Structure formats: structure tokens, C-alpha cells
Amino acid sequence: MKNFSRKQFLKTAAGAALVMAARAFSTPLSAAEKFFREPPWKRKKPYWGYAVDVTKCIGCARCVDACKTENDVPREAFYFRTWVERYILRRSGEVNVDSPNGGLDGYLPPSDPGTVTKSFFVPKMCNHCENPPCVQVCPVGATFKTEDGVILVDRKYCIGCRYCIQACPYGSRFFHPVLHVADKCTLCYHRIKKGLKTACVEVCPTGARMFGDLSDPKSAISKFYETETLQVLKANMGAEPKLVYKGLDKEVR
Amino acid sequence: MDLAYIETLREALHKVSGYIYPNDLELQWSVLIVLYPYITGLVAGAFVLASLERVFDVKVLKPTYRLSLLVALAFLLVAPLPLNVHLGHPERGIEIFLTPHTSSAMAMFGFVYLWYLMVVLLMEVWLDYRREIVEWSRSETFWPKRVFYKVLTLGVDNISPRSLEIDDKLGRILTVVGLPSALLLHGYVGFIFGSIKANPWWSTPLMPVIFIFSAMASGIAGVMLIYMFMCWVRKVRIDMPCLDTIGKFLLTAIIVAFSLEMLEMLQTVYEAEEHFDIISLLVEGKLFVSMILVQIVMGSLTPIALLGVLQLAELREKTRKFICALSGVLALIGILAMRWNVVIGGQFFSKSLRGFTTYKMEFAGREGLLSAIILGLLPLAILAVLLYLLPPWPKEDQAKAS
Amino acid sequence: MKDIQHLLRVAVIFAAAFAGFLVVRTLLVPKSFGKAGHYRADAVDEFAQLPRRYAGEHACGKCHAQQASDKAKSSHRSISCESCHGALLAHVENPKSDTRPRRPKEAEMRAFCGHCHARSLSKPGRFPQIKLSEHNPDAPCNMCHQPHQPK
């Protein structure tokens, strides 16, 4: 009996191994099809997306100011829901980055302008990732992705462990000094729900910032997604940001 | 708003080097979070030492078996405190048990912790002491203590050989279950850091393994020092075969932990990914003293050398004791430094990978040095109470002492 | 049976503790938790109801029709009123309120317009920029350029 069952087991195991091996050899190409994932905005309406055209940003930081005003963000130089970075690339290969008070204090003219090869501004904010690392680590379900694709923090439920701040690859979260909870860009949820633009998009004078409904094929943002050459920040994190950039330089991170 | 704290952050703005994301100025996890893996590690290590006697039948470790269990219990009771004190809303901490988020390492840790405390450690201590508890509940003359023992018997004073045999069997099973639980507990602490892909200093699959082995080293060193100290207090002779064996296990744990740390470092250097520049600046700069000098040279290489000599040379008893004690202290300091280098070191650099922030430890605040010291000493106070209520010493020892 | 009585009592204690936990859990978990996902669904509505500060582009034209139509024909057409004049929902809801639209005084004008138009090598080249120190240094901008119909 004992021998029989062992034999039986070996048979089954060998069989299973064979089937798996056969599968691995016979379908190497079709496996690639599994990488395709239908974007959620094909299924859910609305579904918000955001885009930044780096080639249009003039670094006026109106957006930074508007964000702080609209959302009561503490006016300290280390609490931002959005900020604007300036990159200065030099002939020597040196890269200088700054963002004085998030851009609100203005940018001093670069020293040694003769050595500068290029310089540009990059607005940063929450990437409202499709696969958000911050939501993944939240121990209690206080930070979450809404059904329309926005990442929010429940201020009445957050325990203030700050794990999400550690987990965000983009530095878009901070610890609110008054509320003692994690805080971040809400994509002006209280505005977009009423059909208004986010505060940052509202005040952007050059149209460098753009947002809209990805589920609407006719929206400007959908067109932008479909026709422009886009990049996301730190794609290797696998977070799948819904904040995309046009004209991003390789030095930006 | 804590204005004094805001003021320290404003000052920190001037000490930033390079470019950091503006929100990265504030160091989110303070010295309390350094303490947390340290304490948890001591628990796991002490439990491993206990299991060596119980599961692996290293009989010579008998004198420290119960002591290890009590040390593990004392530290385990304190382990979640630094976490809770650190929370922005400590009163909401219970949500971790009410609505645990299954994808969060931190939420799962709550359950691993409860399982380990309630089911494994408390049960094991109780089963192991049950005969004495029943005896003490009859013989104790000081009434509050007697009531305490009475409650602990749960109203059952049956200590028939059959029931004790059952207890012993169950205890053995619990230890066997407890060993992976202890490793899981501390492995999970490592995973809390190791799984943060946004932080290259933390994100490595080796993190849980390194944490487990350094935990063993710290727990073994901790129990060894407490044992030596208690022998001195109680004026009994240190059991030398026991101490020598602990020394051997300590050496093994330090060697494994240190090798893993170095392998991890080698991997980082060799792969030299995008984050390599900032990491090497970190190690050469802000972490030079706490990592190269304290963690590696003082906390790992020196005890390895000292304990190595102990294995090779025939030394007098006094010298052996001295070497063990010194190595234990150095290892404990080194592992504390290792926790610091992981937790604080990992927050020194911004995720822009282009600059560093600073950390100025408060002294008296909620997350300051003072509360860290208090929380660090609290387990020892609890241990003193436990030793008073549940003396772990063998009978003949107790007779000698009194 | 007699010899495992103490263990049975432990089991009862564990069972009671677990039952107690379940009771506490039903009492303390917010009602809307888990309705839409692993979070408090009510939080979404709470966010949607937060107060606003910026009124939005369409609010201004009702009273300031002339400026709105001037701007709509100019190269500043895509710039929202509140981009220069500040957050004005309070002003829209009650024009007599203390919130006045931001309007630079003559002395501040060069800095105000320069905020966008001062030359910087970091700005995109096609964006209209001037060297503030060389471009009619003493004149306020609106001597030549009307902000609602800039030329």
C-alpha cells in the first residue's frame, strides 16, 4: 500500500512537471500578451488624469501659491502638495537643482551662465499612481484610491504612522503639523467634483498643467495622452503614475 | 502646531546639502523607531536562546532557559510602545486591529505580534511555571503575592504527574511553533523596511534575514549579560560551561549577521545602480562614525576577534568572563548602531537622490532622547518585577542564595 | 479530562477575548468602511465638500464683461483672471466683502509682470521675455501694454 501510494505520488508529480514544462516551451510568445493591461479609465467614468508639459512651464509658481491657498497647506518651506523644481545642466556634466520655497521665493539667476547648456522647470506633485505604493503600505486603510482614480488620505482615520510618506517614491506627502496626519495633493477633489479645474491648473498661465477625464475620448487630456510623447517619473517603481510629462529630460527624478 | 518643532525644521533648512524634495526635509521616523526594531530583536534573540535548550536539547544552557523566556516577555511587552508613542494619533492605533489592511506589512505585524505574545510566549511561560505557581499559591506568606499566584493558577491546582507531562509536551510544541514565530516577528520588522521600494537604502530582500541574525546576536548578548549580572547580584557562581556555550552561539550569530551585511553592501557597490552615488556619500559622510566605526569595527569585528580568541586559546575563567561580557556589550552597542543606520540613515538622503537633510534629536519631547531612554529601560524594570514574581533560578540555586 | 482542566480554562479565556474583540470591532469600525473598498467611503464625500477659495474662470465675466471680452481676444486669453488677481470666491459670493482682487500699484508693476515676463534662461525660449533692467527701466508696464489686451 505504502509503495503504491509513493508510486502514485511520483507519477502525479512527474505528470504535473511535464505539463508545466510543455506549457513553458510551447507558449513563449503568447506570454507577452499578458503584459497588456486595459487601463481602468476604459471601464470607469470619470477617471482623472493629469499631465505636465515641461516645455511650457515658466517657473512662475502661481500653482504652488494657489495650491497652498486653496487647500490651506501650511505656509512653511517644507510642506508642499505641489512644487516647481529648476534644473540647470552644465557643460561639465554638473546638474544643479533647486526649488526655493517650492518656487515661491523665485529663482536666482544661475552663476556662470556661460557654462549652462540647458535649464528648465519641472512641476512636481502627487502622481496619483494607478498602483500606489502609499496605499499598499497604509496599515489601516486611511489612504486609498477613489473609484475615479484619485489618491486621498482620510483625515479622520489616519493614525499618523507616516509609513505612506516613506513609501512614496516622489516625496509628495508630508506630515501635517496641525492635523497630525499624512497630507498630500487631493487633485482638488472638492473642485473637480463640481466641474471646476484644480487650483493649480486654473492659475497656470501657460497651459503647462493639464488635467481631465481620461474616460472621455474627446477630452483634451485623452488627446494629450494619445498623441504626445510622454514619460513618467521613476517608471522602474512600477507605480504607474497617472501624472505624465511631456519633454522630460533624463536628469529629472 | 508645535512652534518649537517648526523652528527646528526652519533651522534644518539651512543645513540641507544638495537638492532634496521639499517634503523630505522632515525626518519622519525618529529615534523611537530606532528603538522599536532593537527591542523586538532582543525578544526574538532571547527566544532563540531559549529554544536552543528546549528544542535542540543544548542541555548546558539550562541555567538561562527560563531567564531567556522572561527577558523575551519583558521586552515584548514594551515593543509596541515606541510605535504607539510615535503615532500622530495614538488614540487611533487600535484601527490596526479593527481594519487591518492586508497588503500592509505594518498591519500584519500587529497580528504576528499578538500571536507571538498571547499564544506563544505567555502560554509557554505559564506552562513552564505552572507547577511552581500552584506550589507558591499554597506556600506564599505575603498575601498580595499569594493572590497573584492564585489568579495565575486559574483556579486549577491539579499538578498531577499526568497533567505536568501534558504541560511539558504542549510547552515543547509551543517552542517548536514559537521558533518560527520569533523569526517571523523579527523578519517582519525587517520586511517593514525591506519592502519600501522607494528607499534604496532599505529596499533589499536581505533586510529581513539581516534583521533576524542581528536580532539573535543582540538577544543572546542581552540574556548573557543579564545572566552574568544576576549571578553577581545573587552572589552565585556563573555556570562556566553555560557561559562558554552562549559565547559560541553569540559568535556564530555575529559572524552570520556581519557576513550578510557585508554581502548586501558588496551587492550595492557592485551593481552600482542609480542610487549608488548618494549611498556612498551617505556611508562615507553622515554614517561614517555610526556605521564604519561603531557598527562594523567596534560592534562586529571586535567581538568576532575577542570571541574567536576565546574559542582558540585556553584562558583562565576570569579572562573568559571578561571577554564574554565585553563582547556582549560591544555587540549590543553595535546592533543599536545598526538599527540607527538603517532607520535614520535611510532618511538622511532625499528620494531626489541628490541631497541630504539633517536630524536633530530632541531631548525632552515626545519623540526625544529622554523618552527613548525611558522606553529602553522600561523592559529592564518589567524584567525585575518578573524576576521577583517568577524567580527563574533552579531550586538548588535558590537554596544556596538564601 | 481532569488533567487538562487548566488548559480548557485557558481556551475559554482565549475564546472570550476573541469574542470580546469581535464585539469591540463591530462597535468601533465606522459604518461606511469597506463599502467601496478598504476605506471609509464617507471620507470621499467629506473631501468633496471642503471649502473652496478660487471661484473659477466663468465667475468673473458676469460683472466684469468688458475686461472678460477684452481678454478673450488677447494673447492673455488662456490665462485665468485669478491667475493675476488672486483667489476670489469670497469676492464673487459677496462683492462687498473685504477680499479685493489683487491689482498691482504702479510702483510694483514691473515686478508683478516680470514675475512671468522677466528674462530667464530657464524659461522656454518662445515665451515672451524682457530684460527688466534694459526694457524702458523707468516706465510702468501698462504705459505701453494693457494687461487685458497686451501687445
PDB file of C-alpha atoms in Angstrom, chain A residues 74 76-81 83 85 87 95 97-99 102 124 131 133 135-141 154-163 165-175 177-181 234 236-239 251-253, chain B residues 1-2 5-6 9-10 13 18-29 86-90 92-107 191-193 195-199 202 273-274 346-347 351-354 366-367:
ATOM      1  CA  PRO A  74       0.860  75.279   5.942  1.00  0.00           C
ATOM      2  CA  GLU A  76       6.296  76.691   5.574  1.00  0.00           C
ATOM      3  CA  ALA A  77       9.095  75.897   3.169  1.00  0.00           C
ATOM      4  CA  PHE A  78       8.823  72.168   3.881  1.00  0.00           C
ATOM      5  CA  TYR A  79       5.131  71.404   3.366  1.00  0.00           C
ATOM      6  CA  PHE A  80       4.043  71.220  -0.268  1.00  0.00           C
ATOM      7  CA  ARG A  81       1.344  69.457  -2.199  1.00  0.00           C
ATOM      8  CA  TRP A  83       6.285  72.481  -6.018  1.00  0.00           C
ATOM      9  CA  GLU A  85      11.956  72.444  -9.470  1.00  0.00           C
ATOM     10  CA  TYR A  87      17.182  72.137 -13.355  1.00  0.00           C
ATOM     11  CA  VAL A  95      23.424  69.188 -12.612  1.00  0.00           C
ATOM     12  CA  VAL A  97      18.538  71.532  -8.948  1.00  0.00           C
ATOM     13  CA  ASP A  98      16.746  73.979  -6.711  1.00  0.00           C
ATOM     14  CA  SER A  99      13.258  74.909  -5.645  1.00  0.00           C
ATOM     15  CA  GLY A 102       8.909  75.326  -3.608  1.00  0.00           C
ATOM     16  CA  LYS A 124       6.041  68.102  -9.156  1.00  0.00           C
ATOM     17  CA  ASN A 131      -0.606  51.163  -8.417  1.00  0.00           C
ATOM     18  CA  PRO A 133       2.882  52.286  -3.051  1.00  0.00           C
ATOM     19  CA  VAL A 135      -1.917  52.850  -0.385  1.00  0.00           C
ATOM     20  CA  GLN A 136      -0.244  49.469  -0.369  1.00  0.00           C
ATOM     21  CA  VAL A 137       1.567  50.145   2.912  1.00  0.00           C
ATOM     22  CA  CYS A 138      -1.165  52.006   4.817  1.00  0.00           C
ATOM     23  CA  PRO A 139      -1.903  49.696   7.762  1.00  0.00           C
ATOM     24  CA  VAL A 140      -5.481  50.795   8.382  1.00  0.00           C
ATOM     25  CA  GLY A 141      -6.963  51.803   5.043  1.00  0.00           C
ATOM     26  CA  ASP A 154      -8.854  60.111   5.312  1.00  0.00           C
ATOM     27  CA  ARG A 155      -8.065  62.769   7.892  1.00  0.00           C
ATOM     28  CA  LYS A 156     -10.385  61.275  10.450  1.00  0.00           C
ATOM     29  CA  TYR A 157      -8.972  57.788  10.133  1.00  0.00           C
ATOM     30  CA  CYS A 158      -5.226  58.250   9.564  1.00  0.00           C
ATOM     31  CA  ILE A 159      -3.250  57.139  12.624  1.00  0.00           C
ATOM     32  CA  GLY A 160      -0.194  59.169  11.658  1.00  0.00           C
ATOM     33  CA  CYS A 161       2.331  56.332  11.361  1.00  0.00           C
ATOM     34  CA  ARG A 162       3.943  58.023   8.337  1.00  0.00           C
ATOM     35  CA  TYR A 163       4.590  54.748   6.560  1.00  0.00           C
ATOM     36  CA  ILE A 165       5.337  59.133   3.438  1.00  0.00           C
ATOM     37  CA  GLN A 166       8.255  56.690   3.469  1.00  0.00           C
ATOM     38  CA  ALA A 167       6.717  54.629   0.690  1.00  0.00           C
ATOM     39  CA  CYS A 168       6.049  57.468  -1.757  1.00  0.00           C
ATOM     40  CA  PRO A 169       8.861  57.486  -4.339  1.00  0.00           C
ATOM     41  CA  TYR A 170       8.046  61.067  -5.328  1.00  0.00           C
ATOM     42  CA  GLY A 171       8.204  62.878  -1.999  1.00  0.00           C
ATOM     43  CA  SER A 172       4.672  64.149  -2.499  1.00  0.00           C
ATOM     44  CA  ARG A 173       3.489  63.530   1.026  1.00  0.00           C
ATOM     45  CA  PHE A 174       4.178  65.371   4.250  1.00  0.00           C
ATOM     46  CA  PHE A 175       3.075  65.105   7.842  1.00  0.00           C
ATOM     47  CA  PRO A 177       1.813  69.741  11.607  1.00  0.00           C
ATOM     48  CA  VAL A 178      -1.649  70.699  12.843  1.00  0.00           C
ATOM     49  CA  LEU A 179      -3.812  67.709  11.969  1.00  0.00           C
ATOM     50  CA  HIS A 180      -1.068  65.153  12.719  1.00  0.00           C
ATOM     51  CA  VAL A 181      -1.988  63.037   9.727  1.00  0.00           C
ATOM     52  CA  LYS A 234      10.680  56.724 -11.806  1.00  0.00           C
ATOM     53  CA  ASN A 236      11.019  51.481 -12.532  1.00  0.00           C
ATOM     54  CA  MET A 237       8.966  51.734  -9.338  1.00  0.00           C
ATOM     55  CA  GLY A 238       6.050  50.147 -11.140  1.00  0.00           C
ATOM     56  CA  ALA A 239       3.678  52.626  -9.543  1.00  0.00           C
ATOM     57  CA  GLU A 251      18.314  64.180 -15.457  1.00  0.00           C
ATOM     58  CA  VAL A 252      14.913  64.693 -13.854  1.00  0.00           C
ATOM     59  CA  ARG A 253      13.988  62.433 -10.960  1.00  0.00           C
TER      60      ARG A 253
ATOM     61  CA  MET B   1       1.140  73.500  15.728  1.00  0.00           C
ATOM     62  CA  ASP B   2       4.270  72.756  17.717  1.00  0.00           C
ATOM     63  CA  TYR B   5       9.440  71.933  16.398  1.00  0.00           C
ATOM     64  CA  ILE B   6       8.632  74.063  13.332  1.00  0.00           C
ATOM     65  CA  LEU B   9      12.745  72.451  10.900  1.00  0.00           C
ATOM     66  CA  ARG B  10      13.285  76.023   9.728  1.00  0.00           C
ATOM     67  CA  LEU B  13      16.548  74.213   6.044  1.00  0.00           C
ATOM     68  CA  GLY B  18      22.415  69.279  -2.340  1.00  0.00           C
ATOM     69  CA  TYR B  19      18.823  69.234  -3.544  1.00  0.00           C
ATOM     70  CA  ILE B  20      16.140  67.465  -1.540  1.00  0.00           C
ATOM     71  CA  TYR B  21      12.442  67.261  -2.335  1.00  0.00           C
ATOM     72  CA  PRO B  22      10.978  69.972  -0.092  1.00  0.00           C
ATOM     73  CA  ASN B  23       8.837  67.495   1.857  1.00  0.00           C
ATOM     74  CA  ASP B  24      11.905  65.366   2.550  1.00  0.00           C
ATOM     75  CA  LEU B  25      13.296  67.935   4.978  1.00  0.00           C
ATOM     76  CA  GLU B  26      11.435  66.482   7.931  1.00  0.00           C
ATOM     77  CA  LEU B  27      12.798  63.166   9.106  1.00  0.00           C
ATOM     78  CA  GLN B  28       9.636  61.174   9.628  1.00  0.00           C
ATOM     79  CA  TRP B  29      10.779  58.277  11.779  1.00  0.00           C
ATOM     80  CA  HIS B  86       5.337  57.925  17.799  1.00  0.00           C
ATOM     81  CA  LEU B  87       1.905  57.932  16.117  1.00  0.00           C
ATOM     82  CA  GLY B  88       0.315  61.238  15.167  1.00  0.00           C
ATOM     83  CA  HIS B  89      -2.906  59.883  16.662  1.00  0.00           C
ATOM     84  CA  PRO B  90      -2.047  57.251  19.290  1.00  0.00           C
ATOM     85  CA  ARG B  92      -6.437  55.640  16.708  1.00  0.00           C
ATOM     86  CA  GLY B  93      -3.758  52.959  16.966  1.00  0.00           C
ATOM     87  CA  ILE B  94      -6.356  50.270  17.598  1.00  0.00           C
ATOM     88  CA  GLU B  95      -7.548  50.665  13.991  1.00  0.00           C
ATOM     89  CA  ILE B  96      -4.616  48.437  13.051  1.00  0.00           C
ATOM     90  CA  PHE B  97      -6.562  45.567  14.612  1.00  0.00           C
ATOM     91  CA  LEU B  98     -10.027  46.744  13.600  1.00  0.00           C
ATOM     92  CA  THR B  99      -9.479  47.270   9.887  1.00  0.00           C
ATOM     93  CA  PRO B 100      -6.076  45.798   9.088  1.00  0.00           C
ATOM     94  CA  HIS B 101      -5.036  46.426   5.520  1.00  0.00           C
ATOM     95  CA  THR B 102      -3.936  43.045   4.244  1.00  0.00           C
ATOM     96  CA  SER B 103      -1.304  44.433   1.888  1.00  0.00           C
ATOM     97  CA  SER B 104       0.442  46.400   4.628  1.00  0.00           C
ATOM     98  CA  ALA B 105       3.416  44.876   6.401  1.00  0.00           C
ATOM     99  CA  MET B 106       2.734  47.088   9.385  1.00  0.00           C
ATOM    100  CA  ALA B 107      -0.843  45.871   9.777  1.00  0.00           C
ATOM    101  CA  PHE B 191      10.282  43.432   5.920  1.00  0.00           C
ATOM    102  CA  ILE B 192       8.658  46.688   7.034  1.00  0.00           C
ATOM    103  CA  PHE B 193      11.854  48.375   5.859  1.00  0.00           C
ATOM    104  CA  SER B 195       9.709  46.235   1.262  1.00  0.00           C
ATOM    105  CA  ILE B 196       9.878  50.015   0.776  1.00  0.00           C
ATOM    106  CA  LYS B 197      10.930  50.136  -2.866  1.00  0.00           C
ATOM    107  CA  ALA B 198      11.016  53.936  -2.796  1.00  0.00           C
ATOM    108  CA  ASN B 199      14.023  53.848  -0.477  1.00  0.00           C
ATOM    109  CA  TRP B 202      16.071  49.841   2.766  1.00  0.00           C
ATOM    110  CA  GLU B 273      22.653  51.491  -9.660  1.00  0.00           C
ATOM    111  CA  GLU B 274      21.252  54.986  -9.914  1.00  0.00           C
ATOM    112  CA  GLY B 346      17.685  55.686   5.317  1.00  0.00           C
ATOM    113  CA  GLN B 347      16.002  59.024   5.854  1.00  0.00           C
ATOM    114  CA  LYS B 351      14.328  60.467  -2.708  1.00  0.00           C
ATOM    115  CA  SER B 352      15.581  63.003  -5.236  1.00  0.00           C
ATOM    116  CA  LEU B 353      18.851  61.093  -4.687  1.00  0.00           C
ATOM    117  CA  ARG B 354      20.548  64.491  -4.903  1.00  0.00           C
ATOM    118  CA  ARG B 366       7.555  63.107  22.976  1.00  0.00           C
ATOM    119  CA  GLU B 367       9.947  61.614  20.451  1.00  0.00           C
TER     120      GLU B 367
END
